[in-house]
Short mmCIF file of C-alpha atoms and ligand atoms in Angstrom, two decimals:
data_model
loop_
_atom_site.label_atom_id
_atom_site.label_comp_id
_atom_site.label_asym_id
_atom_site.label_seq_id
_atom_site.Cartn_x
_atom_site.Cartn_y
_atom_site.Cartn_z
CA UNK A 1 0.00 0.00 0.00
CA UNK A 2 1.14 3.13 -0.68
CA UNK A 3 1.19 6.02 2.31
CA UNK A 4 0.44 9.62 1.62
CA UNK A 5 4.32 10.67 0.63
CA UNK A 6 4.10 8.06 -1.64
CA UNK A 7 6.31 5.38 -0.13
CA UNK A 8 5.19 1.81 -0.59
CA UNK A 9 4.67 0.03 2.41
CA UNK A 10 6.31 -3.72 1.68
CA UNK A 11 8.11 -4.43 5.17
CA UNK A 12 7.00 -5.97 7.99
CA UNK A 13 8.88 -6.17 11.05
CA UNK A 14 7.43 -8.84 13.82
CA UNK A 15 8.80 -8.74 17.41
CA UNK A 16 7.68 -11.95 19.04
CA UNK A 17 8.80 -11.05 22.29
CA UNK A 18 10.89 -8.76 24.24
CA UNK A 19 12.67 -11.26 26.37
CA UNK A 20 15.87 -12.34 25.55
CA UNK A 21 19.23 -14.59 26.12
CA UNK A 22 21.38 -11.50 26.30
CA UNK A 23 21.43 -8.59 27.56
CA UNK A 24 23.42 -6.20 25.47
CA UNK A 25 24.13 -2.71 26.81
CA UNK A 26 22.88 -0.37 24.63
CA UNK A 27 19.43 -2.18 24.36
CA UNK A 28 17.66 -3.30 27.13
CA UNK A 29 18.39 -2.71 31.22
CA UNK A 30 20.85 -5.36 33.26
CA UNK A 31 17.83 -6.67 34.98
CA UNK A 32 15.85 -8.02 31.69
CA UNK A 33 12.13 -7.23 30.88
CA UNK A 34 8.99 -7.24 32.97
CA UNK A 35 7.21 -10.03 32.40
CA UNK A 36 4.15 -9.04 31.21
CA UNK A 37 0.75 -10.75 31.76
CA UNK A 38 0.08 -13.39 28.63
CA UNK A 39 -3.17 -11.38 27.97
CA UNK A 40 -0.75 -8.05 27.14
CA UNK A 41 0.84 -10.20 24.35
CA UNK A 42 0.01 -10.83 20.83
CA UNK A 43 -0.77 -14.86 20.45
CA UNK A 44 0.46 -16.86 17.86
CA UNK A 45 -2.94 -16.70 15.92
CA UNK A 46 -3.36 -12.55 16.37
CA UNK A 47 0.17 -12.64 15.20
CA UNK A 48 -0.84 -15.04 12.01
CA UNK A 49 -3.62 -12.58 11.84
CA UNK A 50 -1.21 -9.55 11.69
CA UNK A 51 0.33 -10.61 9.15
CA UNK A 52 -2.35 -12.02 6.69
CA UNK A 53 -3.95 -8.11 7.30
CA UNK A 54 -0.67 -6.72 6.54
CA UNK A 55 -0.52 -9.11 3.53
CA UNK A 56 -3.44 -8.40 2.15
CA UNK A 57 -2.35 -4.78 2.10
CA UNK A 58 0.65 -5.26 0.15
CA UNK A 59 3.92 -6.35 2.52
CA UNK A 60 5.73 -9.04 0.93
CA UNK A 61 8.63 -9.43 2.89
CA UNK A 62 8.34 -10.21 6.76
CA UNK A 63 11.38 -10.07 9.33
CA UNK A 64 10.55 -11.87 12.79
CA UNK A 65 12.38 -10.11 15.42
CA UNK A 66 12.88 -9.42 19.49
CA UNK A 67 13.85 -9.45 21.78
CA UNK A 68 15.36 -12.87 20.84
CA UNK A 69 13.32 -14.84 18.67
CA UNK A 70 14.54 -17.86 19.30
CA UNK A 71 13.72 -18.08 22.90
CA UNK A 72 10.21 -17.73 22.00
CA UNK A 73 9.07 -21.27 22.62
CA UNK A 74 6.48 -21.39 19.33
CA UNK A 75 9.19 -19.96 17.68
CA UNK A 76 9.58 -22.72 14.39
CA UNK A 77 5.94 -22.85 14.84
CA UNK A 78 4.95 -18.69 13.83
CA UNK A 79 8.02 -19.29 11.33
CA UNK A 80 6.16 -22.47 9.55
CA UNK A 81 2.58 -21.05 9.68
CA UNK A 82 4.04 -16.89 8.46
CA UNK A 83 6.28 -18.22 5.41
CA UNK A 84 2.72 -19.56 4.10
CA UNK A 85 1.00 -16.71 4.13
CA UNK A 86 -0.29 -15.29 0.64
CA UNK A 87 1.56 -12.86 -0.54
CA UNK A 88 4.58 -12.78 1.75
CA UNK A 89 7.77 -13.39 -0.61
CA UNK A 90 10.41 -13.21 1.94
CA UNK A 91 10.78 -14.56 5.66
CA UNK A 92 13.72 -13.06 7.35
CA UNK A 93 14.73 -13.28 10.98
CA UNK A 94 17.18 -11.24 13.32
CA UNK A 95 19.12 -13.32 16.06
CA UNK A 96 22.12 -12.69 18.01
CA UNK A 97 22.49 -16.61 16.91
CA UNK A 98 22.74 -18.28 20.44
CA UNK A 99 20.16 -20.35 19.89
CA UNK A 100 20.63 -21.04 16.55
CA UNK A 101 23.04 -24.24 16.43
CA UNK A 102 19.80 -26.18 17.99
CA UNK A 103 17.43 -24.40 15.76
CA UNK A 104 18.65 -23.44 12.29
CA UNK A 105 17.50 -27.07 10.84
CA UNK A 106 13.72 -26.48 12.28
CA UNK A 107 13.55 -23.12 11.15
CA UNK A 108 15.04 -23.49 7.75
CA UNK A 109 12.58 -26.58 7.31
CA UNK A 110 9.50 -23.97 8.75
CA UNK A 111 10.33 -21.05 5.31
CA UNK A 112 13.06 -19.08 6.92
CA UNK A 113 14.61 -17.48 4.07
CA UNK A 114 17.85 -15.20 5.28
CA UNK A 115 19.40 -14.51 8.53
CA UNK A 116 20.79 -11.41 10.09
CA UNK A 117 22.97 -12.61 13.26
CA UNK A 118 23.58 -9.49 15.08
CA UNK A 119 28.08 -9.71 16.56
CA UNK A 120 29.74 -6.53 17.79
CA UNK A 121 33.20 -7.67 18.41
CA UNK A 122 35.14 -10.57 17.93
CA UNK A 123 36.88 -10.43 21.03
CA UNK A 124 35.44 -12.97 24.20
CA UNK A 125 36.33 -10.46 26.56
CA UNK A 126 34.29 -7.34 24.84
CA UNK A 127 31.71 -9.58 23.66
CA UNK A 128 31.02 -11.15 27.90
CA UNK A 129 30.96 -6.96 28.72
CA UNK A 130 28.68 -5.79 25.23
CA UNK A 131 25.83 -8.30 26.04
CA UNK A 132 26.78 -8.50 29.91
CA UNK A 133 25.99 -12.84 29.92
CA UNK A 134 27.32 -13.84 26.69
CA UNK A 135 30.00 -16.23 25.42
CA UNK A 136 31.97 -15.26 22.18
CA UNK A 137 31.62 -18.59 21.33
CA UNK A 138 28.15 -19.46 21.27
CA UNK A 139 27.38 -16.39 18.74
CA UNK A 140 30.09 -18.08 16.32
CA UNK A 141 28.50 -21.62 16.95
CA UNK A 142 25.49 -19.78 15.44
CA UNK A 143 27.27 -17.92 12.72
CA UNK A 144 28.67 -21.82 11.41
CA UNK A 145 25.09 -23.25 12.12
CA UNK A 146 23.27 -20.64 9.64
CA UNK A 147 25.98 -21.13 7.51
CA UNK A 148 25.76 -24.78 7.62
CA UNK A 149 22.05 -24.34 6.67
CA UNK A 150 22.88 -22.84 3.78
CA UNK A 151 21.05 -19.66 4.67
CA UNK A 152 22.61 -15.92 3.41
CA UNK A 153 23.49 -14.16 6.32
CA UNK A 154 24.04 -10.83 7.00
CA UNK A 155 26.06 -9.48 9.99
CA UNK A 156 25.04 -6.38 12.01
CA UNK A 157 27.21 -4.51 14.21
CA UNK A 158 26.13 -2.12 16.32
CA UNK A 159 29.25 0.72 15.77
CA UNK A 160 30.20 2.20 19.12
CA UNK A 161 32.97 4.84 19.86
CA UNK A 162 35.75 3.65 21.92
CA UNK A 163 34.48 -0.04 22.28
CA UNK A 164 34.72 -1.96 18.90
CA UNK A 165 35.82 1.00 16.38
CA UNK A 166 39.06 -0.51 16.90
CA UNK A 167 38.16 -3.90 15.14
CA UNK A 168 36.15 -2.38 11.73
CA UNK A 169 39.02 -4.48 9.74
CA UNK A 170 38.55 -7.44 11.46
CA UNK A 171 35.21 -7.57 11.55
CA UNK A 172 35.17 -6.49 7.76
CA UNK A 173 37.60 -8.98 7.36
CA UNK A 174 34.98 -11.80 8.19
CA UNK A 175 33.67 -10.83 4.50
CA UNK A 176 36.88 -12.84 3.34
CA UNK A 177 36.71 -15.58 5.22
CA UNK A 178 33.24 -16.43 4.92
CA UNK A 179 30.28 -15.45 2.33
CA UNK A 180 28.30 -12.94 4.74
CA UNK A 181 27.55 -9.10 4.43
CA UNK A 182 28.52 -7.45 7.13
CA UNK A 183 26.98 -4.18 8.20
CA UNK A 184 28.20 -1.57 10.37
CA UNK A 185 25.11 0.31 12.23
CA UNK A 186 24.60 3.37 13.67
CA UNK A 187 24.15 3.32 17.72
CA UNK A 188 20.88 4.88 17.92
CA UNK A 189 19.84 6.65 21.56
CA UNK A 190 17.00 4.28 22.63
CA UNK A 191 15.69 5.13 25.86
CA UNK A 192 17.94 3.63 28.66
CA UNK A 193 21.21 4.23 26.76
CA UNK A 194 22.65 6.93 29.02
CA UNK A 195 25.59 4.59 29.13
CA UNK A 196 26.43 5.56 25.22
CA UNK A 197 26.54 9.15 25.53
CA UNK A 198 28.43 11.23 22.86
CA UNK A 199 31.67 9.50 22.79
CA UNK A 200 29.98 6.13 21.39
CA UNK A 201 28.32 7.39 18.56
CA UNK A 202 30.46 7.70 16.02
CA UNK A 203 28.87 8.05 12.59
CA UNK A 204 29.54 5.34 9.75
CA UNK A 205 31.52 7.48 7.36
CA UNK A 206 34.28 5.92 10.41
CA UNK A 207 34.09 2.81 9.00
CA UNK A 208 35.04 3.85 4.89
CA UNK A 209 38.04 5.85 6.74
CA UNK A 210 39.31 2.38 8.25
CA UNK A 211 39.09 0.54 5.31
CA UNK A 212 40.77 2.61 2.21
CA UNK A 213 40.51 -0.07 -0.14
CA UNK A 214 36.72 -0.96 0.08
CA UNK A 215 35.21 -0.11 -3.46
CA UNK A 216 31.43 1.24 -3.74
CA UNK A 217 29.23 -1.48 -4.88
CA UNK A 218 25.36 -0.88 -6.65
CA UNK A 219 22.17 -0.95 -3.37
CA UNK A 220 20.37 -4.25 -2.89
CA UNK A 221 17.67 -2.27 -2.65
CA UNK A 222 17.78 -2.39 1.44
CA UNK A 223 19.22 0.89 3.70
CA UNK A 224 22.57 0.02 3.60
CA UNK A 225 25.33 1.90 1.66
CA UNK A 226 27.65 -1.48 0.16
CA UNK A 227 31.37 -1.54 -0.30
CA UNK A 228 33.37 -4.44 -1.03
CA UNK A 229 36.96 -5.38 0.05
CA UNK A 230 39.14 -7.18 -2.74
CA UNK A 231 38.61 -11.15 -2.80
CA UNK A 232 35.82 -10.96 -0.65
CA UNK A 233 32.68 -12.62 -0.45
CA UNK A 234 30.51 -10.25 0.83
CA UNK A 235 29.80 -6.66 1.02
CA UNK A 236 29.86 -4.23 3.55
CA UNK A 237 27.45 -1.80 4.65
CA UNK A 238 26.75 0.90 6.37
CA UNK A 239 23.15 1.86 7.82
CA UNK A 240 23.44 5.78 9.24
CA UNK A 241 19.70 6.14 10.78
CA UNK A 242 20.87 9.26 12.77
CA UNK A 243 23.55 10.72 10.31
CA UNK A 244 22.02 10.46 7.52
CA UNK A 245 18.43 9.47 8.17
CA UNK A 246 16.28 7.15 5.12
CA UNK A 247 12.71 8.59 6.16
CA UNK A 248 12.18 9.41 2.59
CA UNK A 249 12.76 5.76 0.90
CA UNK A 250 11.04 4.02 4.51
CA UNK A 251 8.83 1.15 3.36
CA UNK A 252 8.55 -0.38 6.83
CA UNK A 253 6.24 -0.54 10.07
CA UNK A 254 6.86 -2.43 12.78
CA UNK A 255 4.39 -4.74 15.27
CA UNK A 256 5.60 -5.21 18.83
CA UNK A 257 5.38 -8.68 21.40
CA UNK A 258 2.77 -6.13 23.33
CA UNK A 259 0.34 -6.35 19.66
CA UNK A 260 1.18 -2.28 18.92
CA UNK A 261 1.92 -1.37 15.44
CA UNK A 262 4.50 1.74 15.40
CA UNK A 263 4.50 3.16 12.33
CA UNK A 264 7.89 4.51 12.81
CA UNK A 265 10.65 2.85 15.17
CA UNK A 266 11.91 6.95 16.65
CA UNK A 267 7.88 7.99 17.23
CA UNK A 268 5.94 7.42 20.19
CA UNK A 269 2.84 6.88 18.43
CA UNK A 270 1.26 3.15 18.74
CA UNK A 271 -1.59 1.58 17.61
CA UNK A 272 -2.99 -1.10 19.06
CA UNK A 273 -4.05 -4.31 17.34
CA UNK A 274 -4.95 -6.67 20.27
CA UNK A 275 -8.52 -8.04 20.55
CA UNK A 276 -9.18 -7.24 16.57
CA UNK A 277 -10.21 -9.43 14.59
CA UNK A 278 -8.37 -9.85 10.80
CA UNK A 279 -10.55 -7.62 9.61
CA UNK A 280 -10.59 -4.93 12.00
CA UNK A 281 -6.48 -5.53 11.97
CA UNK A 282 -6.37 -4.70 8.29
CA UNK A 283 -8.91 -1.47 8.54
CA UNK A 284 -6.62 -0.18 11.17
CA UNK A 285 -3.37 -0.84 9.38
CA UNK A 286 -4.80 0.74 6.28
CA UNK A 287 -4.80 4.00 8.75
CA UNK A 288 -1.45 3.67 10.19
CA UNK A 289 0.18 3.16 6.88
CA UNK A 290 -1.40 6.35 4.83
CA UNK A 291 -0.88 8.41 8.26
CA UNK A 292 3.04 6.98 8.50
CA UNK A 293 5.15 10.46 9.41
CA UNK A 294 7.29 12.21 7.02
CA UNK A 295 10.42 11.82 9.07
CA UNK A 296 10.94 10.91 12.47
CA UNK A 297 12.30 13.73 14.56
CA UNK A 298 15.62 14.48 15.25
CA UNK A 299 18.22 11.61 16.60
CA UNK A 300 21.72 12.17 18.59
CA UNK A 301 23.44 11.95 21.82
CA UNK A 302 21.66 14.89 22.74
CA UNK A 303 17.75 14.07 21.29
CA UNK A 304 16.96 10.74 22.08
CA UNK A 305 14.57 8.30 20.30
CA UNK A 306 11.11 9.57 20.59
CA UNK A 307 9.97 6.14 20.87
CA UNK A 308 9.75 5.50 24.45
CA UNK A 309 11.18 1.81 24.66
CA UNK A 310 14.08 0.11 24.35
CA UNK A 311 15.20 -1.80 21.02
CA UNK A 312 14.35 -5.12 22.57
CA UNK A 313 10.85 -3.96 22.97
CA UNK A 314 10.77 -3.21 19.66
CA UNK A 315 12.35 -5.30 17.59
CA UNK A 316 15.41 -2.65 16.06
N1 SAM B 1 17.97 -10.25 19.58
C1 SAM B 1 18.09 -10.12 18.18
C2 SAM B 1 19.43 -9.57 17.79
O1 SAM B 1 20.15 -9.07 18.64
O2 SAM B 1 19.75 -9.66 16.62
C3 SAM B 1 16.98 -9.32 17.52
C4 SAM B 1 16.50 -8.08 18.21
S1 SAM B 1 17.67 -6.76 18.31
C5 SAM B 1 16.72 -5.54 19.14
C6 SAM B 1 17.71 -6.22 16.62
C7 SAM B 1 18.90 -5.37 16.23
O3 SAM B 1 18.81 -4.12 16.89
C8 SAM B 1 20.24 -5.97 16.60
O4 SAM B 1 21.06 -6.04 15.44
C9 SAM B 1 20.80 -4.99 17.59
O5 SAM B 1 22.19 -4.90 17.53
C10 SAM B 1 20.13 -3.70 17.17
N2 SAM B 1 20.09 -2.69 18.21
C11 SAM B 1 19.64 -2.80 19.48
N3 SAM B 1 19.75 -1.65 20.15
C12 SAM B 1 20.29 -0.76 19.28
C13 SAM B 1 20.67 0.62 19.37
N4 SAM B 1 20.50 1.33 20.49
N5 SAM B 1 21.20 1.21 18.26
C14 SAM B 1 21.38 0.50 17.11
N6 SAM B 1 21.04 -0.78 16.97
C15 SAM B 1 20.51 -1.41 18.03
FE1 SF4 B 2 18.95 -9.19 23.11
FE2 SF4 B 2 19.24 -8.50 20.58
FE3 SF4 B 2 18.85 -6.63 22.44
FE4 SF4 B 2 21.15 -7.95 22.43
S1 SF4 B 2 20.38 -6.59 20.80
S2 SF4 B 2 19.87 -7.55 24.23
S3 SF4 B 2 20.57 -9.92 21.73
S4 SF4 B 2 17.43 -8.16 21.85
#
């Protein structure tokens, strides 16, 4: 469906929960989520619902998100039962991959098409302090396992000032070794994220300067800006949502664990479709879509996300 600027609204972005495995620092508080009440939460079949309403309406590619996905226990299930939905093209998920050596054959089986596996540093040390309970190894355990299952994975790292800016080559460098994209993204100021003041954010123009003899490659038609290293595999990219914002070419909203479709991640406004039936869900996304903003307000150390959660309760 087309909004009133005139973007086309193709993307659908699923958080099935906000729990998760990890607990990385510049997305969700040391103590975890909440738990909310089951009745607060989408179930599987308003989820299904979601989707064949957003469907119907013209999204064709779906990405299933956290939290951590994969600790959702009906996980392969929603997978299985989404991938068949009418019209959706594309089923994409976003892990940090700790889950994904036991999982990968499952969810490949249930119509998972790509992977992004979210890995900030490839040092154990950095990567026990980033994510403040995790072992190094068990995201690389998942990187092999998606590779295993044959899926094309994308890397994102989150870029932050005086933590991993250090290790752009290496982590650039897995582009050689293995056929992955990986893409540097901007650290965006969610709302606990005091903690990565001015000195983290650095923008992603950083990144070109650290790697001289990465070449400009043509979009994928996603965000990211692509370079490529010679001999490698895989691109690199850069996603700048607060340098150099991509309101204008947005073709994305976004349904939360808590059933609330944001119609931009940095806006506070929420719409809820809990208690609707598939109907009433697709009336009500009709709405949100053509009344999508223009732009989401400003974004830096100093203007924080408008959005009023952190990334794990929406889904990044
Ligand atoms: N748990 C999964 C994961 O980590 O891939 C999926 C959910 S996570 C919220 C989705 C993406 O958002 C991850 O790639 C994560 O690094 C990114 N993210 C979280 N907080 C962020 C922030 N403040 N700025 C930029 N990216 C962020
Ligand atoms: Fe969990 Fe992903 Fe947030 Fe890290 S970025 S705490 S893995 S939801």
């Amino acid at each position: 469906m087309i909004d009133q600027y005139g973007r086309n609204i193709t993307y659908l972005r699923l958080s099935v929960t906000d729990r998760c495995n990890l607990r990385c620092r510049y997305c969700m508080p040391p103590e975890g989520v909440c738990k909310k009440p089951h009745a607060q939460m989408m179930t599987e079949d308003e989820m299904i619902a979601a989707v064949e309403a957003a469907a119907s309406l013209g999204v064709t590619k779906l990405r299933v998100t956290g939290g951590e996905p994969l600790v959702k226990r009906n996980i392969v299930s929603i997978c299985r039962r989404a991938a068949r939905v009418p019209g959706i093209e594309e089923l994409c998920l976003t892990t940090n991959g700790v889950l994904l050596p036991q999982l990968s054959a499952q969810l490949c089986e249930a119509g998972v098409s790509r992977i992004n596996l979210s890995l900030d540093t490839l040092d154990p040390d950095k990567y026990a302090r980033i994510t403040r309970v995790g072992r190094l190894e068990q995201a690389l355990a998942g990187l092999e396992a998606a590779l295993t299952a044959g899926w094309r994975v994308k890397i994102n790292t989150v870029l932050i000032g005086g933590f991993n800016d250090d290790e752009v080559g290496r982590l650039a460098g897995l582009t050689l070794r293995y056929p992955v994209d990986v893409r540097f993204i901007e650290l965006m100021p969610m709302l606990d994220s005091d903690e990565f003041g001015e000195a983290a954010f650095i923008p992603c123009t950083a990144v070109l300067e650290r790697l001289p003899q990465a070449a400009p490659v043509a979009p994928d038609g996603g965000v990211a800006r692509l370079y490529r290293l010679p001999g490698a595999q895989g691109n690199i990219g850069l996603i700048s949502p607060v340098s150099d914002h991509f309101c204008g070419a947005c073709n994305r909203i976004r349904l939360t664990a808590d059933g609330k479709l944001k119609p931009c991640l940095h806006s506070a406004d929420e719409i809820s479709l809990r208690g609707l039936t598939k109907q009433q869900m697709r009336e009500r996304m009709r709405e949100v879509i053509w009344n999508k903003p223009a732009c989401h307000a400003e974004l830096s150390a100093h203007h924080h996300s408008l959005a009023g959660r952190n990334m794990n309760q929406i889904g990044g």
